XYZ file of C-alpha atoms in Angstrom:
738
model
C 37.268 18.297 -84.102
C 39.743 21.098 -84.711
C 39.276 23.751 -87.363
C 41.979 24.828 -89.748
C 42.976 28.451 -89.513
C 42.018 30.240 -92.707
C 43.428 33.642 -91.839
C 46.039 35.222 -94.076
C 48.834 34.237 -91.716
C 52.468 35.133 -92.379
C 55.213 32.850 -91.063
C 57.427 35.890 -90.772
C 55.023 37.247 -88.178
C 55.848 34.387 -85.849
C 59.300 34.443 -84.251
C 61.257 31.975 -82.167
C 64.579 31.999 -80.367
C 66.343 29.544 -78.085
C 69.119 31.721 -76.703
C 67.518 32.567 -73.369
C 69.951 32.645 -70.500
C 67.459 30.730 -68.375
C 66.888 28.072 -71.022
C 63.638 27.214 -72.733
C 61.839 28.334 -75.849
C 61.044 31.931 -76.619
C 58.156 32.111 -79.033
C 57.287 35.543 -80.285
C 54.126 36.231 -82.171
C 53.209 39.465 -83.813
C 49.701 39.472 -82.341
C 48.082 42.097 -84.514
C 50.142 42.091 -87.721
C 50.756 38.382 -88.167
C 48.015 38.204 -90.738
C 49.849 40.732 -92.889
C 52.213 39.302 -95.491
C 54.580 42.250 -95.071
C 55.310 41.576 -91.403
C 59.104 41.769 -91.268
C 61.410 39.307 -89.533
C 64.124 40.810 -87.306
C 67.573 40.550 -88.858
C 69.042 38.449 -86.039
C 66.472 36.639 -83.899
C 69.194 35.293 -81.624
C 69.388 38.749 -80.033
C 65.748 38.860 -78.990
C 65.289 39.221 -75.251
C 62.838 40.453 -72.634
C 63.938 44.037 -72.935
C 63.379 44.575 -76.642
C 60.677 42.106 -77.678
C 57.578 41.609 -75.652
C 55.083 39.788 -77.867
C 55.980 36.236 -77.019
C 55.343 33.086 -75.094
C 58.213 31.816 -72.970
C 58.162 28.140 -72.160
C 60.631 27.046 -69.519
C 62.158 23.589 -69.224
C 60.056 22.950 -66.116
C 56.889 23.408 -68.202
C 55.922 26.793 -66.814
C 54.656 29.238 -69.425
C 55.013 33.005 -69.330
C 52.628 34.935 -71.545
C 53.190 38.634 -72.088
C 50.010 40.664 -72.453
C 50.531 43.520 -74.935
C 47.582 45.829 -74.295
C 47.244 48.350 -71.459
C 45.334 47.044 -68.432
C 42.799 49.603 -67.321
C 40.679 47.340 -65.154
C 38.849 45.825 -68.119
C 40.616 42.511 -67.535
C 42.566 42.089 -70.782
C 45.723 41.183 -68.860
C 43.827 38.066 -67.827
C 41.569 37.362 -70.808
C 44.048 37.887 -73.663
C 46.559 35.360 -72.251
C 43.634 32.975 -71.605
C 43.018 32.871 -75.349
C 46.669 32.023 -76.047
C 46.764 29.425 -73.275
C 43.602 27.782 -74.612
C 45.103 27.075 -78.018
C 48.491 26.261 -76.501
C 46.790 23.509 -74.486
C 48.576 24.362 -71.269
C 47.082 24.244 -67.777
C 46.086 27.764 -66.713
C 47.619 27.105 -63.296
C 50.997 26.778 -65.021
C 50.745 30.175 -66.719
C 52.436 33.347 -65.493
C 51.240 36.609 -67.033
C 53.369 39.710 -67.363
C 52.605 43.126 -68.825
C 54.324 43.794 -72.127
C 55.912 47.106 -73.048
C 55.187 49.271 -76.072
C 56.439 47.599 -79.255
C 55.706 49.751 -82.287
C 57.678 47.437 -84.546
C 55.485 44.402 -84.069
C 52.095 45.533 -82.796
C 49.252 47.660 -83.934
C 46.548 48.967 -81.643
C 48.220 48.677 -78.267
C 45.295 50.701 -77.021
C 42.837 50.414 -74.151
C 39.757 52.091 -75.542
C 36.554 51.419 -77.402
C 36.140 47.951 -75.865
C 38.095 46.542 -78.802
C 41.104 44.657 -77.388
C 39.576 41.177 -77.403
C 37.657 41.770 -80.629
C 40.754 42.827 -82.554
C 43.062 40.294 -80.923
C 40.839 37.206 -81.032
C 42.115 35.516 -84.225
C 45.771 36.437 -83.782
C 45.849 35.396 -80.129
C 44.412 32.002 -81.002
C 46.960 31.617 -83.771
C 49.722 32.419 -81.297
C 48.847 29.547 -78.993
C 47.972 27.077 -81.748
C 51.238 27.588 -83.621
C 53.286 27.190 -80.455
C 51.354 24.028 -79.580
C 52.008 22.500 -82.999
C 55.736 23.270 -82.793
C 55.941 21.431 -79.496
C 53.969 18.467 -80.835
C 56.205 18.315 -83.890
C 59.286 18.289 -81.655
C 57.899 15.438 -79.545
C 56.955 13.456 -82.656
C 60.464 13.824 -84.039
C 61.910 12.645 -80.730
C 59.698 9.536 -80.787
C 60.153 8.987 -84.511
C 56.426 9.048 -85.192
C 54.036 11.221 -87.189
C 52.838 14.406 -85.518
C 49.295 13.411 -86.476
C 49.582 10.521 -84.002
C 50.275 12.912 -81.129
C 48.063 15.177 -79.062
C 48.612 17.727 -76.315
C 46.692 18.395 -73.123
C 47.607 20.641 -70.190
C 51.224 20.903 -71.268
C 51.707 17.171 -71.833
C 52.133 15.541 -75.268
C 50.926 11.952 -75.735
C 51.523 9.557 -78.652
C 49.503 6.579 -79.865
C 51.396 4.231 -77.557
C 50.475 6.270 -74.522
C 54.001 7.639 -74.059
C 54.173 11.190 -72.748
C 56.501 14.175 -72.818
C 56.003 17.493 -71.089
C 56.383 20.741 -72.982
C 59.547 21.404 -71.015
C 61.011 18.085 -72.221
C 60.941 19.155 -75.877
C 61.293 22.891 -75.623
C 64.892 22.913 -76.904
C 64.083 20.657 -79.852
C 61.061 22.794 -80.745
C 63.335 25.807 -81.050
C 65.144 24.128 -83.969
C 62.068 23.280 -86.043
C 60.415 25.083 -88.920
C 57.386 27.184 -88.024
C 54.278 25.314 -89.217
C 51.608 26.828 -91.421
C 47.829 26.281 -91.439
C 47.719 25.000 -87.898
C 44.448 23.664 -86.542
C 42.434 25.877 -84.202
C 40.182 24.363 -81.547
C 36.429 24.158 -81.815
C 34.574 26.124 -79.106
C 33.109 22.863 -77.763
C 36.639 21.743 -76.911
C 37.586 24.836 -74.897
C 38.831 24.151 -71.387
C 40.071 27.642 -70.422
C 37.948 30.009 -72.492
C 34.540 30.190 -70.853
C 35.810 29.348 -67.370
C 35.945 31.825 -64.518
C 39.526 33.031 -64.099
C 40.540 35.293 -61.239
C 42.310 38.516 -62.167
C 46.003 37.653 -62.577
C 46.967 40.734 -60.542
C 44.533 40.173 -57.700
C 47.105 39.056 -55.115
C 49.256 42.112 -55.783
C 46.239 44.415 -55.737
C 44.836 43.258 -52.403
C 48.265 43.061 -50.758
C 49.306 46.506 -51.920
C 52.289 45.445 -54.005
C 53.470 47.972 -56.613
C 51.462 47.718 -59.829
C 50.101 51.176 -60.541
C 51.755 54.318 -61.789
C 51.598 55.872 -58.330
C 53.633 52.925 -57.043
C 56.513 53.394 -59.479
C 59.847 54.565 -58.062
C 63.460 54.770 -59.172
C 66.710 55.574 -57.439
C 67.323 59.327 -57.391
C 63.814 60.154 -58.571
C 62.285 63.546 -57.762
C 58.621 64.559 -57.788
C 56.810 67.272 -59.697
C 53.556 69.122 -59.112
C 52.231 71.294 -61.946
C 50.387 74.584 -61.489
C 48.033 74.946 -64.447
C 45.657 77.813 -65.308
C 42.741 77.837 -62.828
C 40.253 78.677 -65.584
C 40.003 77.443 -69.161
C 40.973 80.342 -71.375
C 43.599 81.805 -69.030
C 47.367 81.958 -69.552
C 50.270 82.529 -67.199
C 51.432 86.135 -66.997
C 53.892 86.044 -64.072
C 54.580 84.238 -60.807
C 56.480 84.548 -57.533
C 58.080 81.321 -56.262
C 59.846 82.774 -53.209
C 57.577 81.145 -50.640
C 57.555 77.826 -52.495
C 61.352 77.615 -52.572
C 61.491 78.099 -48.797
C 59.396 74.973 -48.170
C 61.406 72.032 -46.877
C 61.899 69.417 -49.563
C 61.388 71.727 -52.539
C 64.331 71.410 -54.919
C 63.489 73.856 -57.695
C 60.719 75.763 -59.458
C 60.670 75.848 -63.259
C 58.290 76.666 -66.100
C 57.312 74.523 -69.061
C 55.107 75.117 -72.076
C 57.192 76.148 -75.069
C 57.803 72.632 -76.358
C 54.175 71.692 -75.773
C 53.086 74.643 -77.923
C 55.430 73.503 -80.660
C 53.776 70.106 -80.544
C 50.291 71.608 -80.674
C 51.324 73.536 -83.768
C 52.720 70.419 -85.436
C 50.812 68.468 -88.073
C 50.180 65.398 -85.904
C 49.699 66.235 -82.225
C 47.524 63.132 -81.766
C 45.793 62.637 -78.429
C 48.190 65.174 -76.907
C 46.056 67.906 -78.470
C 44.421 68.157 -75.027
C 47.529 69.970 -73.764
C 47.038 73.542 -72.582
C 48.935 76.125 -74.614
C 49.748 78.172 -71.504
C 53.066 78.161 -69.683
C 52.869 76.218 -66.426
C 54.769 76.485 -63.169
C 56.339 73.255 -61.930
C 57.540 72.608 -58.402
C 60.280 69.963 -58.132
C 60.681 68.315 -54.728
C 61.944 65.198 -52.983
C 58.407 64.072 -52.096
C 54.890 64.378 -53.464
C 53.787 66.202 -50.328
C 56.535 68.825 -50.592
C 55.844 69.326 -54.307
C 52.113 69.850 -53.776
C 52.690 72.092 -50.778
C 55.136 74.134 -52.811
C 52.644 74.492 -55.636
C 50.062 75.950 -53.257
C 52.627 78.541 -52.161
C 53.171 79.840 -55.714
C 51.741 83.321 -56.272
C 50.705 83.407 -59.909
C 49.076 86.072 -62.056
C 46.874 84.810 -64.859
C 45.684 86.716 -67.896
C 42.626 86.014 -69.992
C 43.685 84.533 -73.313
C 40.238 83.693 -74.698
C 36.729 84.365 -73.365
C 35.951 82.602 -70.084
C 32.923 80.400 -70.627
C 30.029 79.397 -68.382
C 27.506 76.580 -68.492
C 24.618 79.046 -68.707
C 26.089 80.584 -71.846
C 26.759 77.150 -73.321
C 23.118 76.170 -72.806
C 21.906 79.211 -74.739
C 24.351 78.671 -77.580
C 23.488 74.976 -77.881
C 19.793 75.865 -78.166
C 20.661 78.335 -80.929
C 22.459 75.556 -82.757
C 19.421 73.282 -82.473
C 17.194 76.062 -83.763
C 19.595 77.022 -86.555
C 20.479 75.510 -89.899
C 24.241 75.052 -89.597
C 24.233 71.278 -89.312
C 26.265 68.537 -90.907
C 24.010 65.738 -92.118
C 25.564 62.356 -91.338
C 22.823 60.172 -92.770
C 19.701 60.936 -94.748
C 17.214 58.318 -95.949
C 14.035 59.257 -97.790
C 12.502 62.677 -97.115
C 11.932 63.595 -93.457
C 10.463 66.985 -94.300
C 7.777 65.371 -96.422
C 7.083 62.773 -93.730
C 6.598 65.483 -91.104
C 4.378 67.543 -93.428
C 2.070 64.599 -94.122
C 1.966 63.242 -90.565
C -1.108 62.748 -88.424
C 1.045 63.384 -85.335
C 4.538 64.734 -84.709
C 6.423 64.141 -81.471
C 9.414 66.373 -80.707
C 11.524 66.370 -77.544
C 14.831 67.874 -76.414
C 17.226 66.072 -74.076
C 20.111 67.667 -72.192
C 23.245 66.408 -70.458
C 25.978 68.211 -68.503
C 29.752 68.054 -68.649
C 31.167 65.149 -66.639
C 34.700 64.579 -65.278
C 36.313 61.135 -65.345
C 37.302 60.964 -61.662
C 39.662 57.995 -61.897
C 40.480 56.612 -58.463
C 44.186 56.939 -59.286
C 44.958 60.594 -60.118
C 46.962 61.373 -63.241
C 50.650 60.603 -62.846
C 53.615 59.598 -64.973
C 57.366 59.018 -64.781
C 59.980 60.254 -67.232
C 63.744 60.170 -67.541
C 65.459 62.030 -70.353
C 69.126 62.003 -71.294
C 71.100 62.243 -74.519
C 70.742 58.522 -75.210
C 67.201 57.659 -74.187
C 63.762 58.941 -73.214
C 62.127 56.518 -70.776
C 58.442 56.853 -69.938
C 56.635 54.741 -67.341
C 53.047 54.998 -66.163
C 49.325 54.471 -66.722
C 48.376 55.318 -70.310
C 45.676 54.020 -72.650
C 47.496 55.082 -75.825
C 51.205 54.270 -75.395
C 52.112 54.379 -79.081
C 50.554 57.787 -79.573
C 52.396 59.020 -76.473
C 55.743 57.833 -77.833
C 55.089 59.547 -81.161
C 54.028 62.800 -79.510
C 57.049 62.870 -77.173
C 59.309 62.171 -80.139
C 57.853 65.181 -81.950
C 57.810 67.441 -78.903
C 61.400 66.773 -77.849
C 62.680 66.451 -81.420
C 64.004 62.979 -80.723
C 64.078 59.859 -82.848
C 61.192 57.513 -82.160
C 63.773 54.803 -81.527
C 64.966 56.830 -78.522
C 61.558 56.583 -76.838
C 60.535 53.662 -74.643
C 57.162 53.331 -72.909
C 56.484 50.910 -70.080
C 52.850 50.518 -69.086
C 51.725 50.152 -65.493
C 48.300 48.996 -64.399
C 45.792 51.854 -64.316
C 43.610 52.814 -61.392
C 40.792 53.788 -63.739
C 40.786 55.470 -67.105
C 37.266 55.720 -68.572
C 38.775 57.557 -71.557
C 40.758 60.101 -69.538
C 44.034 58.259 -70.031
C 43.559 58.172 -73.780
C 44.917 61.702 -73.599
C 48.606 61.833 -72.748
C 48.753 65.495 -71.710
C 49.956 64.626 -68.204
C 52.666 62.326 -69.599
C 53.702 64.996 -72.093
C 54.115 67.428 -69.209
C 56.471 65.156 -67.303
C 58.464 64.443 -70.459
C 59.013 68.171 -70.905
C 59.890 68.530 -67.211
C 62.425 65.692 -67.415
C 63.975 67.229 -70.510
C 64.524 70.481 -68.600
C 65.884 69.109 -65.314
C 67.592 65.965 -66.716
C 66.662 63.912 -63.670
C 64.268 60.984 -63.325
C 60.996 62.583 -62.231
C 57.400 61.599 -61.542
C 54.547 64.054 -61.931
C 51.617 63.446 -59.578
C 48.321 65.328 -59.783
C 46.028 65.936 -56.841
C 42.305 65.158 -56.954
C 41.693 68.878 -57.381
C 44.101 68.983 -60.324
C 42.286 66.105 -61.970
C 38.829 67.528 -61.513
C 39.537 71.156 -62.413
C 42.154 70.899 -65.192
C 41.063 67.710 -66.886
C 39.240 66.467 -69.969
C 35.438 66.257 -69.739
C 32.497 64.589 -71.363
C 31.012 67.383 -73.479
C 27.714 69.009 -72.618
C 25.178 67.939 -75.253
C 21.630 68.628 -76.340
C 19.630 66.270 -78.564
C 16.432 67.206 -80.331
C 14.523 64.205 -81.615
C 11.484 64.411 -83.846
C 9.252 61.645 -85.196
C 6.209 61.601 -87.458
C 3.278 59.188 -87.222
C 0.863 58.356 -90.052
C -1.961 55.847 -89.686
C -0.440 54.585 -86.453
C 2.971 53.904 -88.009
C 6.293 55.723 -87.597
C 7.034 57.374 -90.929
C 9.845 59.782 -90.143
C 12.652 60.273 -87.637
C 15.168 63.075 -87.229
C 17.946 63.336 -84.640
C 19.712 66.664 -84.134
C 22.764 66.935 -81.949
C 24.416 70.090 -80.619
C 27.532 69.350 -78.574
C 30.347 71.358 -77.045
C 33.373 70.737 -79.292
C 31.381 68.201 -81.288
C 30.575 64.663 -80.319
C 29.207 62.432 -83.044
C 31.213 60.288 -85.410
C 30.482 58.114 -88.422
C 29.115 54.888 -86.941
C 26.358 56.162 -84.691
C 24.020 57.387 -87.478
C 24.035 53.757 -88.596
C 22.965 52.342 -85.240
C 19.323 51.497 -84.500
C 16.858 52.834 -85.705
C 18.805 53.380 -88.945
C 17.324 51.157 -91.633
C 14.117 50.597 -89.673
C 12.392 53.879 -90.580
C 11.978 54.876 -94.222
C 12.551 58.594 -93.692
C 15.507 58.975 -91.346
C 18.024 61.771 -90.825
C 20.869 62.526 -88.405
C 22.306 66.056 -88.165
C 25.119 67.333 -85.942
C 26.484 70.726 -84.957
C 29.386 71.771 -82.769
C 29.913 74.619 -80.320
C 33.601 75.468 -80.163
C 34.968 75.794 -76.629
C 38.362 76.143 -74.954
C 37.197 73.713 -72.254
C 38.929 70.438 -73.036
C 36.434 67.703 -73.871
C 36.869 64.150 -75.065
C 36.004 60.501 -74.738
C 34.183 59.477 -71.560
C 33.250 55.867 -70.880
C 31.141 54.628 -73.813
C 31.916 57.756 -75.853
C 29.043 59.328 -77.768
C 26.533 56.661 -76.739
C 26.654 57.231 -72.957
C 24.018 59.979 -73.223
C 22.592 59.277 -76.686
C 21.126 55.960 -75.548
C 19.172 57.664 -72.780
C 17.861 60.329 -75.148
C 16.836 58.042 -78.007
C 15.469 55.191 -75.938
C 13.486 57.486 -73.650
C 12.068 59.094 -76.775
C 11.115 55.675 -78.177
C 9.251 54.851 -74.994
C 7.221 58.045 -75.290
C 6.710 57.447 -79.003
C 5.271 54.012 -78.239
C 2.788 55.714 -75.942
C 1.795 58.118 -78.740
C 1.103 55.306 -81.214
C -0.506 53.225 -78.455
C 1.848 50.303 -78.834
C 3.786 48.170 -76.364
C 7.327 49.646 -76.296
C 8.989 46.242 -76.565
C 6.774 45.144 -79.428
C 7.316 48.446 -81.206
C 11.066 47.825 -81.266
C 10.650 44.212 -82.338
C 8.407 45.333 -85.217
C 10.970 47.910 -86.336
C 13.730 45.294 -86.264
C 11.767 43.084 -88.662
C 12.172 45.812 -91.293
C 15.964 45.636 -91.040
C 16.341 41.875 -91.375
C 17.903 40.977 -94.689
C 19.084 44.535 -95.301
C 21.693 45.057 -97.989
C 22.786 48.328 -96.405
C 26.363 47.550 -95.351
C 26.493 50.764 -93.313
C 24.119 49.307 -90.731
C 26.287 48.354 -87.757
C 23.901 46.389 -85.576
C 22.357 42.968 -86.148
C 18.546 43.011 -85.939
C 18.550 39.305 -85.096
C 21.021 39.699 -82.226
C 19.240 42.782 -80.887
C 15.972 40.854 -81.032
C 17.653 38.024 -79.133
C 18.703 40.170 -76.159
C 15.285 41.824 -76.071
C 13.501 38.493 -75.788
C 15.987 37.238 -73.198
C 15.736 40.274 -70.907
C 11.942 40.314 -71.123
C 11.892 36.678 -70.028
C 14.458 36.943 -67.227
C 13.222 40.228 -65.743
C 9.555 39.277 -65.549
C 8.847 42.395 -67.586
C 5.369 41.295 -68.617
C 4.326 40.502 -65.036
C 6.026 42.946 -62.624
C 5.521 42.575 -58.904
C 3.176 44.968 -57.142
C 4.861 48.274 -56.387
C 7.692 47.625 -58.878
C 7.944 49.923 -61.905
C 10.026 48.623 -64.804
C 11.847 50.484 -67.536
C 13.040 48.703 -70.679
C 15.884 49.632 -73.035
C 17.681 47.814 -75.870
C 20.850 49.212 -77.377
C 23.814 48.391 -79.582
C 27.213 49.986 -79.181
C 30.874 48.979 -79.198
C 29.932 45.944 -81.319
C 27.804 44.436 -78.535
C 24.027 44.075 -78.243
C 22.502 44.727 -74.817
C 18.999 44.937 -73.342
C 18.246 46.069 -69.807
C 15.237 46.290 -67.508
C 15.442 48.512 -64.418
C 13.222 47.960 -61.384
C 12.239 51.096 -59.465
C 10.205 51.304 -56.262
C 8.959 54.311 -54.317
C 10.504 54.782 -50.870
C 9.725 57.869 -48.785
C 8.018 59.302 -51.855
C 11.206 59.038 -53.897
C 12.078 56.595 -56.715
C 14.803 54.104 -55.810
C 16.552 51.848 -58.329
C 16.539 48.344 -56.845
C 17.470 45.933 -59.619
C 18.728 45.889 -63.179
C 18.404 42.793 -65.364
C 20.848 42.648 -68.264
C 20.895 40.484 -71.384
C 24.112 40.577 -73.397
C 25.175 39.197 -76.758
C 28.941 39.624 -76.916
C 29.709 36.381 -78.731
C 31.979 33.904 -76.973
C 32.571 34.933 -73.364
C 36.290 34.459 -72.720
C 36.244 34.953 -68.946
C 32.736 34.947 -67.435
C 33.996 36.260 -64.089
C 35.692 39.252 -65.689
C 32.782 39.740 -68.076
C 30.240 39.946 -65.271
C 32.454 42.409 -63.413
C 32.539 44.654 -66.485
C 28.801 44.360 -67.077
C 27.863 45.138 -63.468
C 30.374 47.977 -63.264
C 29.012 49.510 -66.457
C 25.430 49.344 -65.199
C 26.226 50.889 -61.806
C 28.323 53.593 -63.454
C 25.541 54.329 -65.931
C 22.869 54.498 -63.233
C 25.034 56.628 -60.954
C 25.984 59.287 -63.459
C 22.500 59.478 -64.963
C 20.994 59.932 -61.505
C 23.562 62.204 -59.869
C 26.350 63.353 -62.229
C 26.479 67.125 -62.683
C 29.342 69.483 -63.465
C 29.173 73.152 -64.350
C 31.529 75.953 -65.318
C 31.453 79.620 -64.391
C 33.949 82.035 -65.923
C 35.944 79.082 -67.221
C 36.233 77.430 -63.788
C 34.569 74.149 -62.710
C 32.106 74.429 -59.837
C 33.487 71.284 -58.128
C 37.034 70.423 -57.208
C 36.649 67.289 -55.082
C 34.180 64.605 -54.048
C 32.815 66.796 -51.290
C 30.857 68.767 -53.879
C 30.635 66.287 -56.755
C 27.931 63.646 -56.310
C 28.721 60.028 -57.119
C 26.537 56.973 -56.572
C 27.002 55.417 -53.126
C 27.262 51.744 -52.263
C 23.816 51.712 -50.694
C 22.343 53.211 -53.885
C 23.867 50.645 -56.248
C 21.245 48.312 -57.708
C 21.573 44.559 -57.773
C 22.510 43.435 -61.277
C 21.517 40.093 -62.783
C 23.354 39.184 -65.997
C 22.331 36.732 -68.720
C 24.359 35.914 -71.834
C 23.067 34.913 -75.230
C 25.056 31.744 -75.922
C 26.628 31.396 -79.359
C 29.984 30.649 -80.973
C 30.476 34.023 -82.627
C 33.747 35.894 -82.189
C 33.791 37.939 -78.978
C 33.077 41.656 -78.841
C 33.620 44.319 -76.181
C 32.220 44.518 -72.645
C 33.954 47.431 -70.929
C 31.406 49.989 -72.121
C 28.230 48.580 -73.782
C 26.155 48.116 -70.612
C 26.563 51.719 -69.444
C 24.476 53.545 -72.109
C 21.237 51.534 -71.728
C 21.227 51.870 -67.929
C 20.254 55.534 -67.857
C 17.440 54.994 -70.328
C 16.001 51.994 -68.473
C 16.066 53.916 -65.184
C 14.469 57.071 -66.611
C 11.621 55.058 -68.143
C 11.060 53.205 -64.856
C 10.986 56.507 -62.962
C 8.434 57.820 -65.456
C 6.167 54.862 -64.689
C 6.640 55.389 -60.958
C 6.026 59.153 -60.940
C 3.965 59.838 -64.046
C 6.510 62.370 -65.259
C 9.121 62.096 -67.989
C 12.688 63.312 -67.527
C 14.431 65.215 -70.289
C 17.596 66.290 -68.549
C 20.391 64.661 -66.568
C 21.051 64.263 -63.720
C 17.661 62.792 -62.926
C 17.639 63.710 -59.222
C 17.848 67.412 -60.094
C 15.405 67.359 -62.977
C 12.397 65.273 -61.967
C 9.275 67.296 -62.600
C 7.091 66.392 -59.627
C 7.985 68.600 -56.659
C 6.993 65.971 -54.161
C 9.618 63.691 -55.674
C 12.525 66.111 -55.454
C 11.400 67.919 -52.365
């Protein structure tokens, strides 16, 4: 049985046109604003085409369906899963669907963003409405052609059937459908009737990826395009004083050497710099050449003199200042329940621990790059970006151009992990193109990416808990982070609501080192700190760590606190599932297991890591994962995201380390920066909690619990607890690290 859509759907958010040169029906649906009554209809829909309207379904007369995916594809699979949702409600065979990447459309979309694991969650209802409305239009057209009621007709895999058994393909009625009124209150399918959602769909780009066809920003080329390589300050806090480009200009292939920076500074001084705030305020030297190789070679030949603009910082100094912040009183309290001071004063026992994490680079496989072409009529931007709308707005401000002059075409991204939220590299090429007035692509080297990038901030957490009569009576979390880290939701994650006296305080150490979102922002390290602390706290109160969490969750059930973000029932569900599937209660001989349960990015996850001792060193062998993310749209893509998040979380917790000295990073390439290797990657077994709840994110939620589960398992294997990442450099027992 179908369900009627009860969303506040506006007919004006759904557009159709039949004037395609190739024939067929063009159905446009405002995916993220269709539920708003103020969604405006274009003045003349007959002029809609591929170039200026991307949020649509195109149905050809041969029955083939093209679905344009609006959000940036960063490897999280939305270019496959979002069209799957439309195709499901459209009732078309997935094999007859062609998916294409949409362009930025600020008129009709909101949140064309790849970040926060939110694309499917935010798009779920509107995407379903897109397909269902298109399906009903086609059924209505077929019914009119047969002279029967639409209620007597049904659609399956692109074929409409009436009560007599007569059939028409979608392509047979596509022209008639274009002339009909857009229906309201269309029926949405019940989950039990899904035929596409919940099936394993291969990545729609896989053939192009494995065959090396152009998909990524690095692949993009245009006639007459030149290449740019940017020389940025070698240390954070430095500014360009002078340079000599004589040697660079003598290199074969180098076309010109210019400087940029003035327009970027104007943007930084504007009221709304957006994500582009990560731009350096220094002038930069840019080598223009007819190849990437010549441009990079020319950059190395530049003789530049740099002056110190602000103090040059070092990791050692940061560590001392962060400790001062933890010891001080200049905190911002983000949540305060009860009276933690009183709870600590009356406690039988107080446990206090400090956890530390380093800076981390993003290290996307595809280095930062972007294309720009600027002339008096148009500013065209093409490349891998997680925040295309913000980029367009920032370029408009920086170049003093109308927003209507700016177009952004998104390419597939070879990794992002938060780095491509920040459009600094795209802003640079826009400024370059405005100076030289030629189509140009800026390409960074691995060294550029690692030494002049945006980093996960170094953080210290101090966690304190009080125990009275064997019960947890108070809990205080203090955070000190370089450039700040916390934001409003995290103080309302577990254990908020479960402990009567509960307080979260944050403090920030200002730094000129650019920091920002790194995969699973804020929670990527916090989970390890809090969950490791909970394991030790369970030991103090002599309670099973799993049972301790389950008992705390009982106190949150039925809460009327609408600030609480997690569901105690759903968190309890993944805990019970992972305990069952991992054999946590009965581990094999020689296997040490660490347990962690965590909620972030709207998804509940529990993990158990299996560690064994090999050559007197702990080795992570397996990780069992239980996930409650609601309806799983594409199980194949979901498992890929889950396993990737776990391996990434294990790898960075075990090995990731990055330091600064006098404002300069201590690593510039993979030769000195340790990443997890294939042979070190654990086997991951994934289990889903099955329900019919709306889907939530999967790109990030499995990363945070991985580090905690591994650290707890290592503690069981070695007898020593770890309070600092990376684990391999901070295990206490000398025989383990020796």
